[in-house]
Amino acid sequence: MNVFTTDKIRNVVLLGHCGCGKTALVDAISYLAGLKTRLEGEFGNTTKTSVVPVEWDGIKVNLLDTPGLFDYVGEVEEAVSVADAAIIVISGKSGIEAGTIRAWDYCEKRNLPRMVFVTEMDEDKASFREIVQELQEMYGKRIAPFHLPIRENEQFVGYVNVIQQKAKRWNDKGTVDKFDVPDYSQDNLTICRDALVEAVAETSEEFMERYFEGDEFSEDEIRQALRVGVCDATVVPVLMGSNTLARGMYTLMADVIKYFPSPDRCKCAGINTTNNEVFEANYDFSKPKSAYIFKTIADPYIGKYSLIKVNSGVLKTDEVLYNYHRDAEERLGKLYVIRGDKVEEVKELHAGDIGALAKLAVSQTTDTLSTKKNPITYIRTPISKPYVYMRYMAKNKGDMDKISQALSKMMMEDLTLKVVNDADNAQTLIYGISGQHIKSVQDTLLEKYKVEIELTKPKIAYKETIRKKADTEYKYKKQSGGHGQYGHVKITIEPSGDMSTPYIFEETVVGGAVPKNYFPAVEKGIVEAVKNGPLASYPVTGVKVVLYDGSYHSVDSSELAFKVATEQAFKQGFMQASPVLLEPIATMKVVVPDQYTGDVMGDLNKRRGRVMGMNPVEGGNQEIVADVPYAELYEYDTKLFSMTRGTGLFSYEFARYEEAPEGLKPEE
């Protein structure tokens, strides 16, 4: 691929709900750009962000195609972190969905310039007008429709350019013929033209005054105002087309180039670690080299690649750059651009461009590369924390090493994936964004790495404690020829008041009834006893054990005998001291639109949750705070998705242990 200077680059992320047509749109653009000989047609759900660089009218447009399913939110967050603008894709048939709203929120957080592209305009049920109106209701006067569809004999044949107020029809050559706006489009044109002019008026006080005075804006004035408004995200154009017919892409790409900023018009700053001063990179090719690793590909077929955005300078082959985070130098070797699953070598990458480096030794996603003379670090992209987890085991025990290696590679690629060894409950847990996300990991292990895991419901980390005091003794006596075994302890066991510590051990023995040299053995007996409690074999917490008396034999007593005697005395005393099962409680926050709060709170009550309060948060949502037992969190992601049509989000953290209700039977 050719080398492009910063002003000839556009970095555009495609966002939207699952199935809205993002990948099909990229496919149609690639086809029209000459990268493909035919349109692909049907696409499954995208699970990974792909970078597709397209050369269009001498400009390199790096299209970042992201998954629409929230299960793969980490992929979206990585892509958004390096985008300079966004296209929010909406299905003309399905309309605005949960993923549309989430896409808008991503753009708002980063103040990204954005356009809306409505697909499937060749479908009978598609309604461009309704989508525009709903967008205006949600986001106000920023919404500026650029086009209107024209249908004849139930066919999508052309469009009205709202800025020019002219109609255009596609011909067999793939170009357009101009014609008069049909009478049946005049009313919709008036509505869209008014919305567009109002959005333009909002861009300056002068335009606002003229608008109220009834002045007409010229086409040049409108376009100039749009250039400013789109770049500062105060104007959001709405365009439309058909992916399957490859119509609407020429106007979309022309507007991407015309209205979206090149990187040199964007801000970017890091920290120079030698003096802790701000380094204004701003995608300036003349400044010291620096690059940010926004994604890692660790594929068993194409190998490991680190996807980067060059934030300053010009990267060239065989250079050595410094990773401040790892305190290590990395030789770059060759430079690449990745187009989907194809890798292409390039001579250099200018500031603002997106490319790839192969087989970096230590660098990982969210690390920074720079020169050792000017060591720079950029703020790491915040990636969503995984809260859903399942227990996993190898179907074939001999595959455990292969599974561990494969999961390590997958976690390198996906920062929302986590593996935890829960030694207390003898289980290994895999964390993800959702149950579906974890299931996809299972599928990938089988398909790509040829190993199989079984997913099951995780054990809950219950604990055991006591509510009363008990006094008990145990005499361990064994005779089997020669030296025997003898250990005798009298202990009290009671609540310690400190639930963060398994046990507190004290001794008040007088007169040498139990010699001091056996005290450590007594404590070892307690240590063993609290690992698996007498009630249900869960760890014990919050008990105080006092050794106050006992006896010994000058010949037969041993450390082992006192250890065993203590274990048995502990078990007896524990069961006499009103034992109870403790369950872990989470403080959970659920963020949902207003209309779902009743359903969500009702469901939390069914899960033995206690709603502690409700707070309004940004986006017109409500945050419900509740204490919920961990045992009730299993598959909550699926239920919340169903209740809120995919709009609800939740997070939680461990709060404390509480007595479990009587009759609760922990699942094995």
XYZ file of C-alpha atoms in Angstrom:
668
model
C 0.000 0.000 0.000
C 1.109 3.577 -0.614
C 2.497 5.817 2.117
C 0.112 8.593 3.191
C 0.929 11.859 4.928
C -1.102 12.924 7.962
C -3.403 15.300 6.055
C -4.361 12.475 3.680
C -5.634 10.154 6.449
C -9.058 9.658 8.059
C -9.534 7.264 10.992
C -13.205 6.298 11.188
C -14.830 3.784 13.550
C -18.113 2.127 12.570
C -20.488 1.702 15.512
C -24.010 0.392 15.882
C -26.328 -2.367 16.999
C -25.691 -5.985 16.085
C -26.974 -6.744 12.578
C -27.351 -3.116 11.492
C -24.987 -3.625 8.532
C -21.578 -2.264 9.589
C -19.549 -5.088 8.066
C -21.693 -5.139 4.919
C -21.129 -1.382 4.569
C -17.339 -1.841 4.796
C -17.647 -4.660 2.251
C -19.571 -2.428 -0.174
C -17.056 0.406 0.214
C -14.163 -2.037 -0.330
C -15.886 -3.349 -3.456
C -16.378 0.138 -4.895
C -12.753 1.016 -4.034
C -11.581 -1.921 -6.141
C -10.373 -4.060 -3.240
C -12.886 -6.829 -4.032
C -14.297 -8.254 -7.225
C -17.743 -8.930 -5.785
C -19.983 -8.146 -2.831
C -19.947 -10.774 -0.090
C -23.660 -10.691 0.697
C -24.502 -12.247 4.058
C -22.395 -11.661 7.179
C -22.499 -13.288 10.589
C -22.023 -11.435 13.857
C -18.652 -9.700 14.092
C -16.735 -10.597 17.257
C -13.422 -8.818 16.570
C -12.590 -5.305 15.458
C -11.027 -5.304 12.013
C -9.108 -2.461 10.403
C -9.811 -1.979 6.699
C -7.702 0.757 5.070
C -9.363 2.032 1.890
C -7.811 4.426 -0.628
C -10.514 6.803 -1.865
C -9.794 9.835 -4.069
C -6.188 9.941 -2.881
C -7.158 9.730 0.802
C -6.489 6.745 3.062
C -9.584 6.029 5.129
C -8.860 3.578 7.957
C -12.246 1.983 8.641
C -12.468 0.281 12.044
C -15.327 -2.215 11.862
C -16.477 -3.086 15.403
C -18.779 -5.766 16.864
C -22.350 -4.715 17.603
C -22.893 -7.241 20.388
C -22.151 -5.823 23.839
C -20.438 -9.142 24.655
C -17.404 -7.789 22.766
C -17.389 -4.280 24.212
C -13.606 -4.364 24.754
C -13.095 -4.543 20.991
C -15.230 -1.415 20.559
C -13.430 0.500 23.324
C -10.053 -0.242 21.736
C -11.213 0.931 18.309
C -12.877 4.097 19.604
C -9.645 5.029 21.431
C -7.805 5.588 18.116
C -10.674 6.892 15.960
C -10.889 10.542 14.989
C -14.519 10.247 13.874
C -17.376 7.737 13.788
C -20.112 6.463 11.505
C -23.108 5.264 13.519
C -24.872 2.674 11.373
C -28.639 2.159 11.772
C -30.788 -0.440 10.037
C -33.565 1.344 8.146
C -35.775 -1.649 8.877
C -35.005 -2.124 12.607
C -34.531 1.544 13.507
C -32.847 2.849 16.663
C -31.823 0.042 19.024
C -29.824 -0.383 22.231
C -26.555 -0.572 20.286
C -27.383 2.727 18.536
C -27.744 4.517 21.860
C -24.558 2.929 23.170
C -22.717 4.010 20.001
C -23.868 7.596 20.530
C -22.679 7.463 24.149
C -19.194 6.312 23.052
C -19.000 9.327 20.742
C -20.244 11.707 23.422
C -17.618 10.564 25.941
C -14.801 11.310 23.486
C -16.586 14.194 21.725
C -16.054 12.365 18.428
C -17.302 13.912 15.188
C -19.946 11.535 13.822
C -22.327 10.797 10.986
C -25.320 8.501 10.932
C -25.697 6.135 7.982
C -29.062 4.414 7.546
C -28.742 1.092 5.700
C -31.289 -1.243 4.063
C -33.089 1.562 2.261
C -33.929 -0.982 -0.456
C -36.226 -2.760 2.053
C -39.968 -2.030 1.988
C -40.187 -1.577 5.758
C -37.298 0.903 5.924
C -38.337 4.394 7.046
C -35.677 7.090 6.802
C -38.097 9.808 7.899
C -39.057 8.014 11.118
C -35.410 7.421 12.047
C -34.533 11.085 11.475
C -37.479 12.209 13.599
C -36.583 9.829 16.414
C -32.947 10.964 16.330
C -34.120 14.584 16.560
C -36.338 13.744 19.535
C -33.403 12.086 21.297
C -30.521 14.373 20.340
C -32.090 17.650 19.301
C -31.103 20.166 16.672
C -27.703 18.588 16.003
C -29.327 16.079 13.664
C -28.928 17.241 10.047
C -30.362 14.979 7.305
C -28.261 15.252 4.138
C -30.379 12.978 1.931
C -33.852 11.616 1.302
C -34.530 8.278 -0.397
C -36.515 8.122 -3.637
C -38.616 5.024 -4.343
C -40.378 4.166 -7.567
C -42.415 0.988 -8.030
C -41.217 -0.183 -4.614
C -37.601 0.103 -5.766
C -34.844 2.257 -4.177
C -33.812 4.228 -7.272
C -32.290 7.497 -6.064
C -32.072 10.226 -3.487
C -32.654 13.911 -2.883
C -29.606 15.953 -1.882
C -31.055 18.166 0.857
C -28.223 20.718 0.667
C -28.586 21.192 -3.098
C -32.343 20.469 -3.098
C -31.821 18.334 -6.210
C -32.769 14.757 -6.999
C -30.403 12.112 -8.381
C -31.113 8.707 -9.870
C -28.651 5.818 -10.157
C -28.044 4.576 -13.697
C -26.628 1.354 -15.122
C -23.131 2.849 -15.306
C -22.987 3.230 -11.502
C -23.163 7.039 -11.689
C -26.189 9.320 -11.150
C -28.496 11.337 -13.387
C -29.963 14.579 -12.052
C -33.698 15.193 -12.222
C -36.371 17.331 -10.561
C -37.427 16.488 -7.030
C -40.624 14.407 -7.276
C -43.793 16.011 -5.946
C -44.264 13.203 -3.392
C -40.843 14.039 -1.873
C -41.469 17.762 -1.482
C -43.046 17.563 1.998
C -40.255 15.383 3.366
C -37.663 17.622 1.697
C -39.138 20.647 3.486
C -38.971 18.823 6.845
C -35.370 17.694 6.270
C -34.270 21.039 4.820
C -35.654 22.860 7.869
C -33.821 20.475 10.182
C -30.564 20.902 8.242
C -30.784 24.705 8.188
C -31.617 24.776 11.904
C -28.528 22.646 12.637
C -26.429 25.060 10.554
C -27.918 28.058 12.387
C -26.782 26.563 15.698
C -23.102 26.735 14.607
C -22.713 30.498 15.155
C -24.500 33.519 16.633
C -24.390 35.297 13.268
C -26.123 32.391 11.531
C -28.644 32.161 14.350
C -29.577 35.844 13.941
C -29.928 35.454 10.186
C -32.016 32.317 10.674
C -34.479 34.143 12.926
C -34.601 37.034 10.474
C -35.639 34.604 7.736
C -32.438 34.848 5.651
C -31.575 32.045 3.234
C -28.119 30.445 3.527
C -26.172 29.822 0.341
C -24.897 26.316 -0.455
C -21.307 27.449 0.211
C -22.293 28.931 3.581
C -24.088 25.740 4.545
C -21.120 23.557 3.583
C -18.640 25.802 5.403
C -20.771 25.776 8.555
C -21.108 22.007 8.289
C -17.323 21.557 8.108
C -16.977 23.396 11.402
C -20.063 21.873 13.026
C -19.278 18.260 12.132
C -15.680 18.561 13.383
C -16.737 19.920 16.772
C -19.645 17.427 16.966
C -22.345 20.116 17.114
C -23.772 18.894 13.778
C -24.460 15.232 12.999
C -25.240 14.517 9.323
C -27.644 11.683 8.504
C -27.073 9.822 5.222
C -28.563 6.643 3.788
C -28.076 3.876 1.262
C -28.211 0.175 0.498
C -25.293 -2.146 1.230
C -26.617 -4.965 -0.926
C -27.005 -2.643 -3.945
C -23.783 -0.727 -3.092
C -25.709 2.551 -3.290
C -25.067 5.590 -1.118
C -21.390 4.767 -0.528
C -19.979 7.346 -2.954
C -21.791 10.192 -1.207
C -20.897 8.753 2.213
C -17.174 8.524 1.407
C -17.178 11.960 -0.228
C -18.654 13.414 2.963
C -16.235 11.435 5.172
C -13.334 13.049 3.312
C -14.984 16.470 3.142
C -16.263 16.830 6.706
C -14.300 14.488 8.983
C -10.983 15.786 10.341
C -7.581 14.457 9.347
C -5.436 13.566 12.399
C -3.398 16.788 12.168
C -6.592 18.671 13.069
C -7.026 16.583 16.243
C -5.477 16.858 19.695
C -3.307 14.169 21.281
C -1.160 14.512 24.398
C 1.010 12.251 26.550
C 3.566 12.659 29.316
C 7.309 12.955 28.818
C 8.515 10.681 31.624
C 11.928 12.350 31.948
C 10.433 15.620 33.246
C 6.726 14.745 33.766
C 5.728 17.520 31.387
C 2.861 17.254 28.925
C 3.975 16.131 25.463
C 1.702 17.698 22.848
C 1.960 15.053 20.145
C -1.031 16.275 18.079
C -0.105 13.849 15.279
C 2.779 16.107 14.259
C 5.188 14.300 11.905
C 8.051 16.636 12.887
C 8.004 15.726 16.607
C 9.855 12.790 18.256
C 8.392 9.410 17.330
C 5.695 7.882 19.525
C 2.997 5.274 18.988
C 0.193 3.766 21.043
C -0.616 0.029 20.947
C -4.405 -0.130 20.900
C -4.944 -3.798 20.072
C -3.138 -7.143 19.856
C -3.827 -9.957 17.429
C -2.497 -13.352 18.557
C -3.859 -15.645 15.888
C -2.624 -19.245 15.502
C -2.747 -18.780 11.704
C -1.390 -15.285 10.965
C 0.750 -14.861 14.122
C 1.065 -12.037 16.644
C 0.649 -8.423 15.595
C 0.457 -5.258 17.670
C -1.900 -2.715 16.109
C -0.673 0.838 16.613
C -1.616 4.413 15.970
C 1.336 6.702 15.303
C 0.841 9.725 17.558
C 3.900 11.700 16.452
C 6.845 11.460 14.061
C 7.251 8.978 11.219
C 7.924 5.285 11.881
C 10.289 3.453 9.547
C 11.370 -0.161 9.231
C 14.088 -1.667 11.470
C 13.927 1.126 14.038
C 14.396 0.559 17.761
C 11.775 2.086 20.061
C 11.534 2.137 23.843
C 8.636 0.852 25.943
C 8.594 2.901 29.140
C 6.011 0.641 30.817
C 8.222 -2.454 30.417
C 11.576 -0.636 30.547
C 12.588 -2.460 27.386
C 13.619 -1.654 23.837
C 11.779 -3.198 20.886
C 13.144 -3.659 17.353
C 10.293 -2.915 14.972
C 11.403 -4.935 11.971
C 8.930 -4.479 9.140
C 5.872 -2.216 9.211
C 2.489 -3.475 8.085
C -1.080 -2.482 7.445
C -3.720 -5.126 8.104
C -6.781 -5.275 5.894
C -9.153 -7.723 7.564
C -7.119 -10.939 7.720
C -4.553 -9.890 5.098
C -1.187 -8.363 5.997
C 0.583 -5.906 3.691
C 4.045 -4.415 4.149
C 4.628 -0.634 4.041
C 7.844 1.410 4.091
C 6.740 3.936 6.712
C 3.808 5.118 8.774
C 3.217 8.832 9.268
C 1.755 10.489 12.351
C -1.954 9.767 12.601
C -1.812 6.543 10.613
C -2.817 3.103 11.837
C -0.589 0.097 11.185
C 0.827 -3.052 12.727
C 4.093 -4.367 14.142
C 4.943 -8.067 14.194
C 6.188 -10.159 17.105
C 7.079 -7.473 19.640
C 8.907 -9.177 22.508
C 7.311 -7.630 25.610
C 4.910 -4.869 24.550
C 1.202 -5.317 25.222
C -2.088 -3.605 24.461
C -2.320 -0.035 25.891
C 1.503 0.276 26.055
C 3.343 3.218 24.471
C 6.395 3.086 22.190
C 8.699 6.088 21.804
C 12.389 6.946 21.575
C 14.585 6.349 24.614
C 15.766 9.953 24.363
C 12.143 11.169 24.626
C 10.288 8.459 26.579
C 6.559 9.160 26.253
C 3.555 7.495 27.839
C -0.095 7.924 26.858
C -3.091 7.332 29.118
C -4.182 3.718 28.857
C -7.620 3.140 27.362
C -10.129 2.187 30.086
C -11.487 -1.260 29.194
C -14.732 -2.631 30.651
C -14.301 -4.943 33.624
C -15.752 -8.458 33.292
C -18.303 -9.457 35.961
C -19.757 -12.683 34.562
C -17.877 -15.873 35.397
C -18.120 -19.632 35.011
C -16.160 -22.608 36.213
C -14.212 -24.462 33.536
C -12.451 -27.806 33.320
C -10.537 -29.545 30.560
C -12.579 -32.262 28.883
C -9.310 -34.112 28.378
C -7.023 -33.652 31.407
C -3.965 -33.992 29.195
C -4.945 -30.747 27.436
C -4.558 -28.474 30.474
C -1.213 -27.011 29.352
C -2.517 -26.390 25.830
C -5.650 -24.749 27.256
C -3.583 -22.487 29.531
C -1.368 -21.404 26.627
C -4.350 -20.789 24.363
C -6.169 -18.750 27.020
C -3.022 -16.670 27.585
C -3.016 -15.751 23.893
C -6.733 -15.004 23.972
C -6.340 -12.765 27.047
C -3.549 -10.928 25.201
C -6.093 -10.179 22.457
C -9.129 -9.594 24.672
C -8.621 -7.464 27.779
C -12.159 -8.207 28.968
C -11.242 -11.859 29.431
C -9.755 -13.070 32.722
C -8.829 -16.430 34.259
C -8.757 -16.833 38.062
C -7.539 -19.807 40.055
C -9.912 -20.073 43.041
C -7.844 -22.374 45.252
C -10.192 -22.024 48.260
C -13.005 -23.658 46.317
C -10.843 -25.945 44.142
C -12.030 -24.412 40.871
C -10.693 -22.408 37.953
C -12.897 -19.528 36.801
C -13.136 -17.743 33.489
C -14.505 -14.177 33.546
C -16.084 -12.376 30.593
C -18.569 -9.658 29.701
C -21.452 -12.124 29.399
C -22.310 -15.796 29.300
C -22.326 -15.560 25.503
C -18.836 -14.059 25.564
C -17.549 -16.970 27.669
C -19.307 -19.468 25.385
C -17.530 -17.895 22.397
C -14.202 -18.479 24.186
C -15.140 -22.148 24.507
C -15.936 -22.261 20.777
C -12.671 -20.532 19.831
C -10.631 -22.969 21.920
C -12.199 -25.850 20.016
C -12.095 -24.323 16.526
C -8.709 -22.588 16.574
C -6.728 -24.410 19.226
C -8.336 -27.888 19.007
C -8.878 -28.210 22.766
C -12.178 -28.572 24.595
C -13.370 -27.208 27.933
C -16.530 -27.848 29.927
C -18.328 -24.850 31.433
C -20.334 -25.295 34.625
C -21.963 -23.181 37.307
C -19.260 -21.921 39.710
C -19.148 -22.861 43.368
C -20.027 -20.021 45.714
C -17.388 -19.116 48.312
C -19.472 -19.844 51.388
C -17.883 -19.766 54.848
C -18.782 -21.173 58.260
C -18.805 -19.550 61.685
C -20.463 -19.871 65.118
C -22.882 -17.769 67.182
C -22.274 -19.135 70.691
C -19.525 -20.298 73.001
C -18.774 -23.969 73.648
C -16.451 -25.814 75.991
C -15.116 -29.153 74.813
C -12.272 -31.618 75.147
C -10.829 -34.479 73.187
C -8.380 -37.160 74.212
C -6.469 -38.842 71.410
C -5.100 -42.136 72.670
C -3.681 -44.896 70.528
C -1.673 -47.978 71.544
C -0.209 -50.267 68.934
C 2.872 -51.878 70.492
C 5.934 -49.882 71.501
C 5.340 -46.152 71.809
C 1.701 -45.120 71.581
C 0.036 -41.778 70.840
C -1.417 -39.525 73.504
C -2.747 -35.993 73.336
C -5.435 -34.411 75.431
C -6.807 -30.862 75.046
C -9.551 -28.845 76.653
C -10.617 -25.804 74.643
C -13.265 -23.141 74.448
C -14.511 -21.955 71.078
C -16.483 -18.730 70.590
C -17.090 -15.946 68.045
C -13.977 -13.745 67.712
C -15.790 -10.675 66.386
C -13.253 -10.427 63.535
C -14.790 -11.929 60.393
C -11.737 -11.071 58.293
C -9.564 -13.637 60.122
C -10.232 -17.408 60.177
C -9.246 -17.833 63.810
C -7.588 -16.326 66.874
C -5.640 -18.714 69.102
C -4.825 -18.152 72.751
C -3.609 -20.411 75.583
C -4.203 -20.020 79.323
C -2.738 -23.323 80.471
C -1.347 -23.303 84.010
C 0.802 -25.793 85.858
C 2.196 -27.373 82.691
C -0.893 -29.505 82.043
C 0.048 -29.166 78.354
C 3.782 -28.438 77.880
C 4.615 -25.278 75.904
C 6.402 -27.245 73.219
C 3.018 -28.702 72.149
C 1.315 -25.289 71.738
C 2.444 -24.978 68.066
C 0.998 -28.453 67.399
C -2.316 -27.363 68.911
C -2.381 -24.335 66.615
C -1.553 -26.553 63.617
C -4.631 -28.600 64.503
C -6.736 -25.415 64.386
C -5.179 -24.427 61.057
C -6.189 -27.778 59.568
C -9.672 -27.693 61.121
C -10.612 -24.249 59.753
C -9.781 -25.229 56.149
C -12.887 -27.427 55.893
C -15.524 -26.596 58.466
C -17.577 -29.306 60.223
C -20.905 -27.897 59.009
C -20.556 -28.204 55.213
C -16.786 -28.373 54.544
C -16.439 -24.638 53.784
C -13.621 -22.499 55.256
C -14.203 -21.316 58.830
C -13.916 -17.671 59.812
C -14.395 -15.475 62.876
C -13.676 -17.977 65.690
C -11.567 -17.693 68.808
C -10.032 -20.831 70.300
C -8.582 -20.880 73.820
C -6.542 -23.851 75.050
C -7.018 -23.819 78.823
C -6.199 -27.336 79.992
C -5.359 -30.890 79.000
C -2.880 -33.606 79.813
C 0.098 -35.379 78.348
C 2.087 -38.581 78.634
C 5.823 -38.361 79.172
C 6.475 -41.149 76.668
C 3.515 -41.378 74.284
C 2.703 -37.698 73.725
C 3.767 -36.168 70.405
C 3.079 -33.171 68.205
C 0.958 -35.342 65.912
C -1.186 -36.535 68.830
C -1.901 -32.985 70.046
C -2.601 -31.823 66.482
C -5.156 -34.623 65.950
C -6.717 -34.085 69.390
C -7.159 -30.363 68.654
C -8.758 -31.009 65.256
C -11.307 -33.358 66.802
C -11.997 -31.058 69.765
C -12.504 -28.150 67.348
C -15.038 -30.122 65.299
C -16.991 -31.138 68.393
C -16.974 -27.661 69.891
C -17.871 -25.983 66.584
C -21.014 -28.091 66.189
C -22.004 -27.306 69.797
C -21.567 -23.541 69.329
C -24.603 -22.869 67.089
C -22.814 -23.132 63.724
C -24.083 -21.151 60.723
C -23.315 -20.889 57.032
C -22.179 -17.495 55.746
C -22.760 -16.348 52.186
C -20.903 -13.601 50.273
C -22.897 -10.459 49.515
C -22.217 -8.114 46.596
C -23.085 -4.440 46.362
C -24.447 -4.192 42.833
C -25.128 -1.170 40.640
C -27.574 -1.564 37.766
C -27.886 1.293 35.251
C -31.107 1.237 33.212
C -33.435 3.637 31.396
C -36.295 4.953 33.548
C -38.960 2.693 32.078
C -37.242 -0.494 33.268
C -36.589 0.406 36.917
C -39.740 -1.326 38.203
C -38.963 -4.609 36.438
C -35.336 -4.559 37.562
C -36.140 -3.842 41.215
C -38.807 -6.547 41.212
C -36.296 -9.044 39.862
C -33.678 -8.014 42.444
C -36.202 -8.664 45.210
C -36.779 -12.168 43.824
C -33.020 -12.687 44.031
C -33.052 -11.926 47.766
C -31.614 -8.502 46.995
C -32.079 -5.428 49.157
C -32.472 -2.241 47.145
C -30.495 0.471 48.938
C -31.331 3.405 46.706
C -31.733 4.848 43.221
C -29.759 7.728 41.669
C -30.258 9.591 38.368
C -27.186 9.342 36.093
C -26.170 10.784 32.724
C -28.101 9.835 29.631
C -31.451 9.977 31.410
C -30.802 6.647 33.129
C -31.263 5.487 36.705
C -28.651 3.700 38.822
C -30.172 1.150 41.184
C -27.934 0.168 44.111
C -28.679 -3.129 45.845
C -27.050 -5.739 48.070
C -27.415 -9.151 46.440
C -26.081 -12.614 47.448
C -23.444 -13.937 45.052
C -25.506 -17.130 44.705
C -28.192 -15.072 42.944
C -25.882 -13.427 40.400
C -25.569 -16.472 38.137
C -26.890 -15.692 34.620
C -28.000 -12.214 35.743
C -26.520 -10.763 32.541
C -29.004 -12.770 30.441
C -31.974 -11.744 32.575
C -31.013 -8.054 32.572
C -30.536 -8.099 28.789
C -33.989 -9.616 28.393
C -35.689 -7.186 30.811
C -34.120 -4.039 29.321
C -33.788 -5.032 25.651
C -30.047 -4.821 25.923
C -29.903 -1.327 27.431
C -29.088 -2.318 31.042
C -25.569 -2.450 32.484
C -24.428 -3.832 35.821
C -21.354 -3.966 38.014
C -20.679 -5.205 41.521
C -18.047 -5.598 44.187
C -17.717 -7.776 47.258
C -19.315 -6.165 50.318
C -19.284 -8.636 53.215
C -20.410 -12.027 54.486
C -23.845 -12.506 56.031
C -25.649 -15.442 57.613
C -27.296 -17.533 54.939
C -31.010 -18.194 55.398
C -31.900 -21.434 57.143
C -32.528 -24.260 54.748
C -30.148 -22.902 52.076
C -28.441 -25.871 50.472
C -25.244 -24.929 48.643
C -24.920 -26.630 45.282
C -21.977 -28.937 44.800
